[in-house]
Steps between C-alpha positions, in 0.01 A plus 500: 500500500638848404416837655580853373774607732533873565853455626625364168251634253428157360309183594674286780438136549393409864793302646469391873769636723516185705528272197153338535149604390465758782422875409519768727281798433480833680229758410472852648192530703292809594565785745162478690445871536159479329257256346661295227402590154445291185852569386635303792264213437582487120876501582472209745281296246798495268734339738215286629457341152896465465513308827185282430650412159838407650349276763282335239829437322626327820719768615522570871443862542598698803290817481573805713302821491532776769320780688681834518321594831719790594561765240465884437175459313345295784624735767365787318168351441471379869569873610210615286276238646618575857591134578813300546688402188517132594134507581419616152724254341336225705154599387589533134692168489195326642288655241730401226544149633124457456495648155788273390301191589210639315717564199622127521867594534743233633628567860867563511712238673640787709354839534751705714416830642762777533427566864575140584822489299705777657775270636576360150482837351736658744733199450510564111564889550789408729652270240476771228665742735782274585586444123524874475206540288292709749541748771322635805455883572524686839110519463475117517413451134662238287552548123621274215784635300375486148825588329679210681314258278633500140191285402246736639220565228541151333140412562346817367784539253585850609850663559570659849580830340165503306328435816657812662413724208144359437354448849361707775720420801409557860728765655671371806828665613591188698527291178840454344330500162148599392449164345556313814178341649379419843547151650394632862309813606562648828198529723264794473220606735182301510655223265544129557870419583727236604850479656799473285879530514450853344228614728119452506332520174334289212617330176512672175256378232736315272692298766210316622426281195881426467513366854161307494586342151842380610363371842233290353637403162877513536774721366400416151172390380318468166234767446430844635174646388308849510357777306698691236480805720730318755795448274662826600577597769352202700625202328823665399586569856386151611771359269767747624415420868517123448812518319652733751414271792650203306794702401483354150305558178255262331307388818133550576227441238599335165197616314317826552147489392282820464134528421344790322265759672126547492326791363131605551335602174833594359618711802748406773298417817553796739311611820527855366317412170250283711540201282643241742312180514544305818508129501172484691339733244610277218375193688162662548468614140646193328606151618866383600484268205423800253784698658731207446393446131547875434861473638591189315360621160792732481869410530626568848776746385237719313285768658128423556215758437226415754171600321140390543486365159808288560367353836161421346699298232689325783165422688357344176827302447490349837143392435620328186761300694247413769228394264737275300613326813137455624366361160296186531684218302281416202683189359695209585699481171860577526600869479693639193661769738880461503556581866864430472532767250322743718745434770805550281360836375417604842851417647680657205315834568573496871859379453558810276508778750169404667297593186169490655315664205601212287424230779154659547447478123570137506239460780234677300587294195446187721159661606410510135590145437309383815175680380526382152603138585213473752242623243644225266416244770846417607653442852644820630581381854878475452508845337292649786741359754794653311329833480418514873852399586668760285253773595499436871804337611735678266335838430321527831147551400236396753220460235263516786146512367409739796708760354258703283784703384316814490325413177184708548283294266150338563519141363118480492475820284745344245323172508169696426684683224588165345147370522373813340712436194426118493855386562581153629755586761512275803820648674488683829808683406460879453787511245365198290158648501631840359726334250194311378307807462793675321517200264124514440529870418791431262285252294228763483747748362623257231137445412460875474227495760624823665180555698544177684895579540426843629245353746735261638776771544248720662384244753851423589581878541202529746689236718819715466667279255638694211585340173793611262492397143843478341640341180613216723158435633293625780620528875312604799577677823328603826419873537 
């Protein structure tokens, strides 16, 4: 299996550090200063599917994802709410844990919290100091010497001099160089703090993940994941710290995997714009399966544009998967579906940089084959078992019939519409009924019965189903 490696700029093959089929994966978790938004969910779904696939391929995966439960943002937010920062972190972590279960996300094997890892963080900082790559100030801060590392910038592919000229740097007269970044921050009034060799204080943001990843996965491990926005400075600094503590290069993560960001209707999600969608809002409006299908329908490295139309399409796609799995088997004759070929195409897609859009396309091709083969009176049981395994075990869909997916359609109204036009449609699937009506309208247009065709279109429009006639055929969307 190969994954796009930000460090090398090319695809890298996963190779176990310990010489066995064991893969260590570290994914940066949230800073729980507020409710988790849909971007957090979609990022974790990328790594959730990677881990599920590796385990399906008989790899042993050690999955670590943290909580940054002490941080500038969290402290500032707690001050606004007039509560203790750790109380705010506990509250939001509890909420996020519930939401992760609702999203069907795998539970990490280890989920460290920064406030419980202070000893190991201090230990790593001391190692970096001992190797001459960091220094403490008279105020009790500790900084990493960026210019002491000739490799600094290798992840983001930037030169140190370019960073100095192209970045807004925090002015601090106690720094040796404006580029140096904090490993330890001296205590301030009304902030959480811990004792250290340099005085009371708290960890800098970047050192936390370096220390926790090393503690639970070892000095070198296979994959480090996170959003594209973390490449610089966070992940760049993680590498510098890990190599500084080890006093040698080429330790820490072998593959750096970064997922694209989520927009809402073409704009970056921002509180100032007012377009942030929380996880709970997304679950209330759609289903976890629809959110997952929306995520997997794009490659993990590309950005995603969250729109109502895209989510309606995802809702209907989930229903197609669910209906194909729940079809009653009509025949006993041996199926013509080549399940082996399906598996080969699916694994080829996943092995090529976790190409979920292609993997999902293979599943929907299988759905078509199941529906067609069942109509022809052949046995579809083996194909249904395979579809369920790939959909649920590997891609993580629940396909729970209780998930309505936010599809606000009245099945009875659709069935009445079918009866009105005298169609023989026995399905209880909203999607299949609409498809049948669209096909019926298409025949009417071919017969130049435009009054009938317009009537079907208008009836569907009254149910908020809009048709779009193109040279390639007719598509439909929910309004």
